[in-house]
Amino acid sequence: MMTVLPPTRGALTPDRPLDSLTWLRVGGPADWLFQPADDDDLADFLRDLDPSVPIFPIGVGSNLIVRDGGIRGVVIRLGRGFNAIAIEGDRVTAGAAALDAHVARRAADAGLDLTFLRTIPGSIGGAVCMNAGCYGSYVADHLVEARAVTRDGQRIVLTPDDLRFAYRHADLPAGCVVTEATFRAVPGDPDALHAKMAVQLARRDETQPTRERSAGSTFRNPAGFSSTGQEDDVHDLKAWSLIDQAGLRGHSWGGAQMSEKHPNFLLNTGGATAAELEALGELVRRRVLEDSGHDLQWEVIRVGDPLPVSTEG
Ligand SMILES: Cc1cc2nc3c(=O)[nH]c(=O)nc-3n(C[C@H](O)[C@H](O)[C@H](O)COP(=O)(O)OP(=O)(O)OC[C@H]3O[C@@H](n4cnc5c(N)ncnc54)[C@H](O)[C@@H]3O)c2cc1C
């Protein structure tokens, strides 16, 4: 039986290919892609949507491998109605679709230090979900509260206690869509904050393949785990060094490659499929386990169905 979806004011597109919505440029279609017009549109849609239909929120796809067979159900991508940024005192409130880099720049203009967001290529929704961070600061260190819509259309406010942040992790209720987040930031001189961000950008470009198709760090740093995520940055044991030590720097499989520049970055060098990217990742996990005994865990979120394997011919 065909599922009938509730009416919406925002765009609802059937069979929407997702490759162009992810940084790795892979992935089959979503059954539907919903781009809500605003908060009410999102809440009404989720309230009226058949509870058996799965939903999957995406940000800008900078931490995703969408498999080649695509995603069943409704993929929700927030856009223009969710990218406002407001600053009051030491608080910065940003819509979930606002880009991290944009929020960092606006905060710096106002003399507030959210510089850690400047080099993370995601959106605020993805940052909350992943407890994104770098250079020793994480969302967990700054978040005051996040607002979200639950799978059944209720509006809720989530505190850091609710979210139980850990290294690259937040405990979001299943099926809930973050719509906005408020951060507390330490004051600073705007020029100095912009200069700090310029240094961070240069440091990134020097050490990471920032201009290639990737999803950032592929695997979590093995022992880098703490309640705030902070220890990650000071921990000696890095996934990239284990991959390097196992001789897999630059290793490729089809169009997928572990970066020469930063071996924990999985690249789509051109025509890679999601299956090739995932297969290379699993090969790396096996070889690293054999080489060093460390069982690397994916940091990149893999979602959707593989293409069915043909049994003909
Ligand atoms: C070059 C490069 C460098 C990177 N460097 C870093 C880094 O230094 N530090 C770091 O932490 N990460 C880094 N990343 C990874 C990535 O940018 C972050 O994880 C980012 O927070 C993901 O945001 P996104 O909007 O792209 O989310 P997506 O990749 O689209 O989604 C990631 C997860 O968040 C969920 N999600 C997204 N939006 C919402 C929402 N509104 N409500 C509920 N759930 C949502 C998705 O369901 C998914 O589970 C890097 C990636 C790249 C490509």
mmCIF file of C-alpha atoms and ligand atoms in Angstrom:
data_model
loop_
_atom_site.group_PDB
_atom_site.id
_atom_site.type_symbol
_atom_site.label_atom_id
_atom_site.label_comp_id
_atom_site.label_asym_id
_atom_site.label_seq_id
_atom_site.Cartn_x
_atom_site.Cartn_y
_atom_site.Cartn_z
ATOM 1 C CA MET A 1 0.000 0.000 0.000
ATOM 2 C CA MET A 2 1.276 3.444 -0.878
ATOM 3 C CA THR A 3 2.023 5.681 2.085
ATOM 4 C CA VAL A 4 0.200 9.000 1.953
ATOM 5 C CA LEU A 5 2.280 11.809 3.373
ATOM 6 C CA PRO A 6 0.800 14.822 5.176
ATOM 7 C CA PRO A 7 0.508 18.095 3.242
ATOM 8 C CA THR A 8 3.436 20.463 3.683
ATOM 9 C CA ARG A 9 4.338 24.032 2.861
ATOM 10 C CA GLY A 10 7.974 23.142 2.271
ATOM 11 C CA ALA A 11 9.227 20.981 -0.610
ATOM 12 C CA LEU A 12 8.554 17.246 -0.454
ATOM 13 C CA THR A 13 10.388 15.449 -3.250
ATOM 14 C CA PRO A 14 9.982 11.734 -4.033
ATOM 15 C CA ASP A 15 12.951 9.557 -5.039
ATOM 16 C CA ARG A 16 15.438 12.316 -4.450
ATOM 17 C CA PRO A 17 19.082 11.263 -5.100
ATOM 18 C CA LEU A 18 21.198 12.156 -2.087
ATOM 19 C CA ASP A 19 24.699 12.099 -3.566
ATOM 20 C CA SER A 20 24.695 15.829 -4.227
ATOM 21 C CA LEU A 21 23.721 16.464 -0.583
ATOM 22 C CA THR A 22 26.755 14.746 0.923
ATOM 23 C CA TRP A 23 30.389 15.787 1.004
ATOM 24 C CA LEU A 24 31.483 12.376 -0.290
ATOM 25 C CA ARG A 25 29.093 12.724 -3.242
ATOM 26 C CA VAL A 26 27.764 9.183 -2.948
ATOM 27 C CA GLY A 27 24.394 7.707 -2.099
ATOM 28 C CA GLY A 28 21.172 6.519 -3.688
ATOM 29 C CA PRO A 29 17.766 8.206 -3.399
ATOM 30 C CA ALA A 30 15.633 8.969 -0.376
ATOM 31 C CA ASP A 31 12.055 7.727 -0.775
ATOM 32 C CA TRP A 32 11.193 11.349 0.018
ATOM 33 C CA LEU A 33 13.217 14.418 0.819
ATOM 34 C CA PHE A 34 11.385 16.926 3.005
ATOM 35 C CA GLN A 35 12.647 20.500 3.290
ATOM 36 C CA PRO A 36 10.310 22.108 5.838
ATOM 37 C CA ALA A 37 9.433 25.758 5.384
ATOM 38 C CA ASP A 38 9.743 26.467 9.107
ATOM 39 C CA ASP A 39 9.337 25.053 12.585
ATOM 40 C CA ASP A 40 5.532 24.761 12.384
ATOM 41 C CA ASP A 41 5.705 22.988 9.038
ATOM 42 C CA LEU A 42 8.168 20.470 10.493
ATOM 43 C CA ALA A 43 6.154 19.884 13.684
ATOM 44 C CA ASP A 44 2.833 19.497 11.823
ATOM 45 C CA PHE A 45 4.375 17.104 9.309
ATOM 46 C CA LEU A 46 5.919 14.885 11.976
ATOM 47 C CA ARG A 47 2.712 14.911 14.052
ATOM 48 C CA ASP A 48 0.653 13.734 11.074
ATOM 49 C CA LEU A 49 3.175 11.358 9.510
ATOM 50 C CA ASP A 50 2.361 7.661 9.867
ATOM 51 C CA PRO A 51 4.511 6.587 12.841
ATOM 52 C CA SER A 52 5.725 3.538 10.909
ATOM 53 C CA VAL A 53 7.528 5.724 8.344
ATOM 54 C CA PRO A 54 11.191 6.132 9.304
ATOM 55 C CA ILE A 55 12.731 9.581 9.202
ATOM 56 C CA PHE A 56 16.382 10.574 8.968
ATOM 57 C CA PRO A 57 17.533 14.175 9.479
ATOM 58 C CA ILE A 58 20.603 15.300 7.564
ATOM 59 C CA GLY A 59 22.643 18.440 7.894
ATOM 60 C CA VAL A 60 25.050 19.211 5.072
ATOM 61 C CA GLY A 61 26.248 15.613 4.857
ATOM 62 C CA SER A 62 29.835 16.231 5.986
ATOM 63 C CA ASN A 63 29.882 13.168 8.225
ATOM 64 C CA LEU A 64 27.820 10.753 6.160
ATOM 65 C CA ILE A 65 28.143 7.800 3.841
ATOM 66 C CA VAL A 66 24.716 7.275 2.289
ATOM 67 C CA ARG A 67 24.680 3.796 0.800
ATOM 68 C CA ASP A 68 24.088 3.260 -2.912
ATOM 69 C CA GLY A 69 20.533 1.916 -2.508
ATOM 70 C CA GLY A 70 19.459 5.103 -0.723
ATOM 71 C CA ILE A 71 17.355 5.715 2.396
ATOM 72 C CA ARG A 72 13.875 4.345 3.014
ATOM 73 C CA GLY A 73 11.378 6.757 4.480
ATOM 74 C CA VAL A 74 11.688 10.525 4.733
ATOM 75 C CA VAL A 75 14.996 12.338 4.820
ATOM 76 C CA ILE A 76 14.600 15.756 6.427
ATOM 77 C CA ARG A 77 16.932 18.565 5.470
ATOM 78 C CA LEU A 78 16.497 21.931 7.126
ATOM 79 C CA GLY A 79 17.129 25.022 5.015
ATOM 80 C CA ARG A 80 16.378 28.718 4.889
ATOM 81 C CA GLY A 81 13.690 28.706 7.592
ATOM 82 C CA PHE A 82 16.242 27.388 10.076
ATOM 83 C CA ASN A 83 19.404 29.404 9.607
ATOM 84 C CA ALA A 84 18.892 32.556 11.666
ATOM 85 C CA ILE A 85 21.642 33.613 14.083
ATOM 86 C CA ALA A 86 20.875 35.846 17.085
ATOM 87 C CA ILE A 87 23.322 37.208 19.652
ATOM 88 C CA GLU A 88 22.423 38.453 23.109
ATOM 89 C CA GLY A 89 25.059 39.098 25.758
ATOM 90 C CA ASP A 90 27.318 36.065 25.840
ATOM 91 C CA ARG A 91 24.704 33.826 24.167
ATOM 92 C CA VAL A 92 24.616 32.860 20.503
ATOM 93 C CA THR A 93 21.454 31.195 19.221
ATOM 94 C CA ALA A 94 21.655 29.591 15.791
ATOM 95 C CA GLY A 95 19.201 27.681 13.656
ATOM 96 C CA ALA A 96 20.122 24.055 12.995
ATOM 97 C CA ALA A 97 20.731 24.750 9.306
ATOM 98 C CA ALA A 98 23.227 27.544 9.966
ATOM 99 C CA LEU A 99 26.741 26.551 8.976
ATOM 100 C CA ASP A 100 29.219 26.176 11.829
ATOM 101 C CA ALA A 101 31.686 28.443 10.036
ATOM 102 C CA HIS A 102 29.085 31.167 9.608
ATOM 103 C CA VAL A 103 28.131 31.003 13.304
ATOM 104 C CA ALA A 104 31.800 31.237 14.324
ATOM 105 C CA ARG A 105 32.317 34.301 12.118
ATOM 106 C CA ARG A 106 29.163 36.067 13.324
ATOM 107 C CA ALA A 107 30.093 35.346 16.945
ATOM 108 C CA ALA A 108 33.612 36.720 16.367
ATOM 109 C CA ASP A 109 32.175 39.889 14.804
ATOM 110 C CA ALA A 110 30.229 40.349 18.047
ATOM 111 C CA GLY A 111 33.341 39.683 20.165
ATOM 112 C CA LEU A 112 32.402 36.136 21.229
ATOM 113 C CA ASP A 113 34.681 33.116 20.951
ATOM 114 C CA LEU A 114 33.093 30.179 19.147
ATOM 115 C CA THR A 115 36.183 29.926 16.964
ATOM 116 C CA PHE A 116 36.316 26.133 17.345
ATOM 117 C CA LEU A 117 33.358 25.937 14.939
ATOM 118 C CA ARG A 118 35.151 27.815 12.152
ATOM 119 C CA THR A 119 36.899 24.872 10.491
ATOM 120 C CA ILE A 120 34.149 22.272 10.917
ATOM 121 C CA PRO A 121 32.274 22.079 7.620
ATOM 122 C CA GLY A 122 28.911 20.982 9.048
ATOM 123 C CA SER A 123 25.704 22.637 10.214
ATOM 124 C CA ILE A 124 24.628 23.379 13.798
ATOM 125 C CA GLY A 125 22.178 20.414 13.822
ATOM 126 C CA GLY A 126 24.984 18.047 12.841
ATOM 127 C CA ALA A 127 27.318 19.690 15.351
ATOM 128 C CA VAL A 128 24.908 19.074 18.241
ATOM 129 C CA CYS A 129 24.246 15.484 17.143
ATOM 130 C CA MET A 130 27.964 14.695 16.792
ATOM 131 C CA ASN A 131 29.254 16.844 19.690
ATOM 132 C CA ALA A 132 31.501 18.348 17.043
ATOM 133 C CA GLY A 133 34.728 19.964 18.071
ATOM 134 C CA CYS A 134 38.373 20.543 17.459
ATOM 135 C CA TYR A 135 41.410 22.314 18.880
ATOM 136 C CA GLY A 136 40.316 21.377 22.401
ATOM 137 C CA SER A 137 36.742 22.756 22.337
ATOM 138 C CA TYR A 138 33.536 20.855 21.736
ATOM 139 C CA VAL A 139 29.844 21.632 21.497
ATOM 140 C CA ALA A 140 29.553 20.076 24.966
ATOM 141 C CA ASP A 141 31.678 22.898 26.402
ATOM 142 C CA HIS A 142 29.395 25.647 25.090
ATOM 143 C CA LEU A 143 25.863 24.354 24.650
ATOM 144 C CA VAL A 144 23.243 25.938 26.907
ATOM 145 C CA GLU A 145 20.273 24.181 25.314
ATOM 146 C CA ALA A 146 19.005 22.816 22.019
ATOM 147 C CA ARG A 147 15.464 22.946 20.717
ATOM 148 C CA ALA A 148 14.072 20.045 18.755
ATOM 149 C CA VAL A 149 10.922 18.483 17.342
ATOM 150 C CA THR A 150 10.263 14.884 18.318
ATOM 151 C CA ARG A 151 9.180 12.148 15.897
ATOM 152 C CA ASP A 152 5.553 12.716 16.948
ATOM 153 C CA GLY A 153 5.718 16.467 16.409
ATOM 154 C CA GLN A 154 6.250 17.736 19.968
ATOM 155 C CA ARG A 155 8.576 20.677 20.554
ATOM 156 C CA ILE A 156 11.146 19.979 23.244
ATOM 157 C CA VAL A 157 14.120 21.690 24.852
ATOM 158 C CA LEU A 158 17.193 19.566 25.468
ATOM 159 C CA THR A 159 19.788 20.469 28.087
ATOM 160 C CA PRO A 160 23.388 19.226 28.143
ATOM 161 C CA ASP A 161 22.268 16.785 30.872
ATOM 162 C CA ASP A 162 19.611 15.363 28.536
ATOM 163 C CA LEU A 163 22.115 15.074 25.717
ATOM 164 C CA ARG A 164 24.802 13.278 27.761
ATOM 165 C CA PHE A 165 27.569 14.356 25.439
ATOM 166 C CA ALA A 166 30.493 12.048 24.876
ATOM 167 C CA TYR A 167 33.283 11.910 22.338
ATOM 168 C CA ARG A 168 31.583 12.556 18.978
ATOM 169 C CA HIS A 169 28.227 11.642 20.466
ATOM 170 C CA ALA A 170 25.006 13.130 21.857
ATOM 171 C CA ASP A 171 22.072 11.125 23.193
ATOM 172 C CA LEU A 172 19.370 12.581 20.922
ATOM 173 C CA PRO A 173 15.951 10.967 21.311
ATOM 174 C CA ALA A 174 15.304 8.638 18.342
ATOM 175 C CA GLY A 175 13.738 10.396 15.374
ATOM 176 C CA CYS A 176 14.031 13.876 16.818
ATOM 177 C CA VAL A 177 15.132 16.801 14.684
ATOM 178 C CA VAL A 178 17.230 19.555 16.246
ATOM 179 C CA THR A 179 15.960 22.943 15.085
ATOM 180 C CA GLU A 180 18.045 25.456 17.046
ATOM 181 C CA ALA A 181 20.850 25.633 19.595
ATOM 182 C CA THR A 182 22.044 28.232 22.085
ATOM 183 C CA PHE A 183 25.728 28.459 22.983
ATOM 184 C CA ARG A 184 27.534 30.369 25.701
ATOM 185 C CA ALA A 185 30.778 31.982 24.572
ATOM 186 C CA VAL A 186 33.686 33.724 26.240
ATOM 187 C CA PRO A 187 34.215 37.347 25.117
ATOM 188 C CA GLY A 188 37.232 38.272 23.023
ATOM 189 C CA ASP A 189 38.535 40.974 20.737
ATOM 190 C CA PRO A 190 36.920 40.554 17.289
ATOM 191 C CA ASP A 191 40.183 41.092 15.374
ATOM 192 C CA ALA A 192 42.021 38.606 17.568
ATOM 193 C CA LEU A 193 39.236 36.028 17.132
ATOM 194 C CA HIS A 194 39.297 36.417 13.337
ATOM 195 C CA ALA A 195 43.095 36.085 13.389
ATOM 196 C CA LYS A 196 42.815 32.917 15.502
ATOM 197 C CA MET A 197 40.409 31.431 12.961
ATOM 198 C CA ALA A 198 42.740 32.288 10.083
ATOM 199 C CA VAL A 199 45.527 30.376 11.840
ATOM 200 C CA GLN A 200 43.235 27.383 12.386
ATOM 201 C CA LEU A 201 42.211 27.362 8.718
ATOM 202 C CA ALA A 202 45.828 27.444 7.594
ATOM 203 C CA ARG A 203 46.708 24.633 10.011
ATOM 204 C CA ARG A 204 43.863 22.519 8.562
ATOM 205 C CA ASP A 205 44.931 23.104 4.988
ATOM 206 C CA GLU A 206 48.458 22.078 5.900
ATOM 207 C CA THR A 207 47.523 18.786 7.546
ATOM 208 C CA GLN A 208 44.233 17.658 5.975
ATOM 209 C CA PRO A 209 42.919 17.161 2.439
ATOM 210 C CA THR A 210 40.389 19.951 2.897
ATOM 211 C CA ARG A 211 39.753 20.428 -0.815
ATOM 212 C CA GLU A 212 38.963 16.800 -1.570
ATOM 213 C CA ARG A 213 35.758 14.818 -1.166
ATOM 214 C CA SER A 214 35.816 13.348 2.320
ATOM 215 C CA ALA A 215 33.764 13.123 5.494
ATOM 216 C CA GLY A 216 36.553 14.225 7.797
ATOM 217 C CA SER A 217 37.983 11.684 10.225
ATOM 218 C CA THR A 218 36.734 8.248 9.243
ATOM 219 C CA PHE A 219 37.396 6.452 12.526
ATOM 220 C CA ARG A 220 37.266 7.592 16.121
ATOM 221 C CA ASN A 221 40.571 7.947 17.929
ATOM 222 C CA PRO A 222 40.528 4.698 19.930
ATOM 223 C CA ALA A 223 41.121 5.763 23.496
ATOM 224 C CA GLY A 224 39.944 9.356 23.100
ATOM 225 C CA PHE A 225 36.853 9.181 25.215
ATOM 226 C CA SER A 226 35.645 11.396 27.988
ATOM 227 C CA SER A 227 32.339 12.868 29.063
ATOM 228 C CA THR A 228 33.082 16.140 27.305
ATOM 229 C CA GLY A 229 35.139 14.761 24.481
ATOM 230 C CA GLN A 230 38.057 16.953 25.522
ATOM 231 C CA GLU A 231 40.626 14.243 26.038
ATOM 232 C CA ASP A 232 40.385 13.337 22.390
ATOM 233 C CA ASP A 233 42.522 16.271 21.488
ATOM 234 C CA VAL A 234 45.312 15.511 23.904
ATOM 235 C CA HIS A 235 45.328 11.763 23.593
ATOM 236 C CA ASP A 236 48.406 10.311 21.960
ATOM 237 C CA LEU A 237 46.787 7.388 20.225
ATOM 238 C CA LYS A 238 45.357 8.622 16.933
ATOM 239 C CA ALA A 239 43.480 6.517 14.408
ATOM 240 C CA TRP A 240 45.583 8.031 11.604
ATOM 241 C CA SER A 241 48.831 6.758 13.118
ATOM 242 C CA LEU A 242 47.444 3.217 13.491
ATOM 243 C CA ILE A 243 46.355 3.290 9.832
ATOM 244 C CA ASP A 244 49.745 4.636 8.798
ATOM 245 C CA GLN A 245 51.554 2.013 10.852
ATOM 246 C CA ALA A 246 49.497 -0.713 9.139
ATOM 247 C CA GLY A 247 50.843 0.535 5.790
ATOM 248 C CA LEU A 248 47.512 1.893 4.573
ATOM 249 C CA ARG A 249 48.340 5.547 3.929
ATOM 250 C CA GLY A 250 47.204 6.151 0.332
ATOM 251 C CA HIS A 251 45.666 2.670 0.037
ATOM 252 C CA SER A 252 42.836 2.538 -2.503
ATOM 253 C CA TRP A 253 39.892 0.379 -3.493
ATOM 254 C CA GLY A 254 38.048 1.339 -6.673
ATOM 255 C CA GLY A 255 37.509 5.091 -6.469
ATOM 256 C CA ALA A 256 38.019 5.148 -2.698
ATOM 257 C CA GLN A 257 41.341 6.039 -1.102
ATOM 258 C CA MET A 258 42.815 6.623 2.355
ATOM 259 C CA SER A 259 44.360 10.069 1.982
ATOM 260 C CA GLU A 260 48.129 10.354 1.522
ATOM 261 C CA LYS A 261 48.013 13.617 3.452
ATOM 262 C CA HIS A 262 45.954 12.380 6.422
ATOM 263 C CA PRO A 263 45.493 8.587 6.516
ATOM 264 C CA ASN A 264 42.281 8.753 8.602
ATOM 265 C CA PHE A 265 40.504 10.652 5.808
ATOM 266 C CA LEU A 266 38.633 8.401 3.392
ATOM 267 C CA LEU A 267 38.387 10.051 -0.019
ATOM 268 C CA ASN A 268 36.189 9.730 -3.050
ATOM 269 C CA THR A 269 38.830 10.302 -5.720
ATOM 270 C CA GLY A 270 36.228 10.537 -8.474
ATOM 271 C CA GLY A 271 33.726 7.852 -9.277
ATOM 272 C CA ALA A 272 33.684 5.949 -5.968
ATOM 273 C CA THR A 273 30.512 4.209 -4.873
ATOM 274 C CA ALA A 274 29.395 4.092 -1.261
ATOM 275 C CA ALA A 275 30.087 0.337 -1.370
ATOM 276 C CA GLU A 276 33.715 0.991 -2.334
ATOM 277 C CA LEU A 277 34.157 3.575 0.420
ATOM 278 C CA GLU A 278 32.661 1.276 3.014
ATOM 279 C CA ALA A 279 34.637 -1.750 1.772
ATOM 280 C CA LEU A 280 37.894 0.193 2.023
ATOM 281 C CA GLY A 281 36.945 1.318 5.532
ATOM 282 C CA GLU A 282 36.256 -2.271 6.592
ATOM 283 C CA LEU A 283 39.537 -3.440 5.032
ATOM 284 C CA VAL A 284 41.347 -0.766 7.064
ATOM 285 C CA ARG A 285 39.599 -1.937 10.240
ATOM 286 C CA ARG A 286 40.655 -5.571 9.607
ATOM 287 C CA ARG A 287 44.272 -4.701 8.814
ATOM 288 C CA VAL A 288 44.634 -2.341 11.787
ATOM 289 C CA LEU A 289 43.207 -4.998 14.095
ATOM 290 C CA GLU A 290 45.735 -7.531 12.777
ATOM 291 C CA ASP A 291 48.586 -5.042 12.941
ATOM 292 C CA SER A 292 48.028 -3.361 16.313
ATOM 293 C CA GLY A 293 45.112 -5.106 18.004
ATOM 294 C CA HIS A 294 42.976 -1.927 17.909
ATOM 295 C CA ASP A 295 39.398 -2.342 16.729
ATOM 296 C CA LEU A 296 38.738 0.986 15.001
ATOM 297 C CA GLN A 297 35.181 2.277 15.229
ATOM 298 C CA TRP A 298 33.547 4.316 12.480
ATOM 299 C CA GLU A 299 33.071 7.995 13.241
ATOM 300 C CA VAL A 300 31.413 8.591 9.882
ATOM 301 C CA ILE A 301 27.706 7.727 10.046
ATOM 302 C CA ARG A 302 26.761 5.109 7.447
ATOM 303 C CA VAL A 303 23.102 5.047 6.576
ATOM 304 C CA GLY A 304 20.702 3.496 4.070
ATOM 305 C CA ASP A 305 20.587 0.307 2.044
ATOM 306 C CA PRO A 306 23.268 -1.237 -0.129
ATOM 307 C CA LEU A 307 22.280 -1.935 -3.733
ATOM 308 C CA PRO A 308 20.915 -5.470 -4.067
ATOM 309 C CA VAL A 309 23.581 -7.849 -5.421
ATOM 310 C CA SER A 310 22.584 -9.203 -8.846
ATOM 311 C CA THR A 311 22.426 -12.998 -9.018
ATOM 312 C CA GLU A 312 22.015 -13.069 -12.807
ATOM 313 C CA GLY A 313 24.666 -13.844 -15.421
HETATM 314 C C1 LIG B 1 37.016 18.179 5.830
HETATM 315 C C2 LIG B 1 36.244 17.798 7.072
HETATM 316 C C3 LIG B 1 36.754 18.122 8.320
HETATM 317 C C4 LIG B 1 36.043 17.788 9.481
HETATM 318 N N1 LIG B 1 36.555 18.132 10.703
HETATM 319 C C5 LIG B 1 35.851 17.880 11.822
HETATM 320 C C6 LIG B 1 36.338 18.282 13.100
HETATM 321 O O1 LIG B 1 37.399 18.881 13.238
HETATM 322 N N2 LIG B 1 35.602 18.013 14.199
HETATM 323 C C7 LIG B 1 34.409 17.362 14.108
HETATM 324 O O2 LIG B 1 33.768 17.160 15.137
HETATM 325 N N3 LIG B 1 33.926 16.949 12.914
HETATM 326 C C8 LIG B 1 34.612 17.192 11.774
HETATM 327 N N4 LIG B 1 34.126 16.781 10.559
HETATM 328 C C9 LIG B 1 32.897 15.977 10.508
HETATM 329 C C10 LIG B 1 31.583 16.778 10.332
HETATM 330 O O3 LIG B 1 31.817 18.031 9.731
HETATM 331 C C11 LIG B 1 30.888 16.967 11.683
HETATM 332 O O4 LIG B 1 30.537 15.728 12.252
HETATM 333 C C12 LIG B 1 29.635 17.826 11.547
HETATM 334 O O5 LIG B 1 29.169 18.176 12.834
HETATM 335 C C13 LIG B 1 28.507 17.140 10.776
HETATM 336 O O6 LIG B 1 27.518 18.118 10.497
HETATM 337 P P1 LIG B 1 26.545 17.965 9.240
HETATM 338 O O7 LIG B 1 25.619 19.113 9.259
HETATM 339 O O8 LIG B 1 27.335 17.793 7.993
HETATM 340 O O9 LIG B 1 25.783 16.622 9.605
HETATM 341 P P2 LIG B 1 25.513 15.343 8.685
HETATM 342 O O10 LIG B 1 26.812 14.775 8.242
HETATM 343 O O11 LIG B 1 24.528 15.679 7.646
HETATM 344 O O12 LIG B 1 24.862 14.371 9.765
HETATM 345 C C14 LIG B 1 25.647 13.858 10.818
HETATM 346 C C15 LIG B 1 24.705 13.273 11.874
HETATM 347 O O13 LIG B 1 23.976 14.341 12.455
HETATM 348 C C16 LIG B 1 22.566 14.089 12.359
HETATM 349 N N5 LIG B 1 21.901 15.370 12.158
HETATM 350 C C17 LIG B 1 22.242 16.348 11.288
HETATM 351 N N6 LIG B 1 21.391 17.384 11.403
HETATM 352 C C18 LIG B 1 20.499 17.054 12.372
HETATM 353 C C19 LIG B 1 19.386 17.703 12.956
HETATM 354 N N7 LIG B 1 18.994 18.918 12.573
HETATM 355 N N8 LIG B 1 18.704 17.049 13.916
HETATM 356 C C20 LIG B 1 19.062 15.819 14.339
HETATM 357 N N9 LIG B 1 20.121 15.151 13.824
HETATM 358 C C21 LIG B 1 20.834 15.771 12.861
HETATM 359 C C22 LIG B 1 22.406 13.138 11.179
HETATM 360 O O14 LIG B 1 21.232 12.349 11.301
HETATM 361 C C23 LIG B 1 23.663 12.299 11.312
HETATM 362 O O15 LIG B 1 23.451 11.271 12.254
HETATM 363 C C24 LIG B 1 34.818 17.107 9.381
HETATM 364 C C25 LIG B 1 34.297 16.776 8.105
HETATM 365 C C26 LIG B 1 35.004 17.127 6.972
HETATM 366 C C27 LIG B 1 34.426 16.802 5.609
#
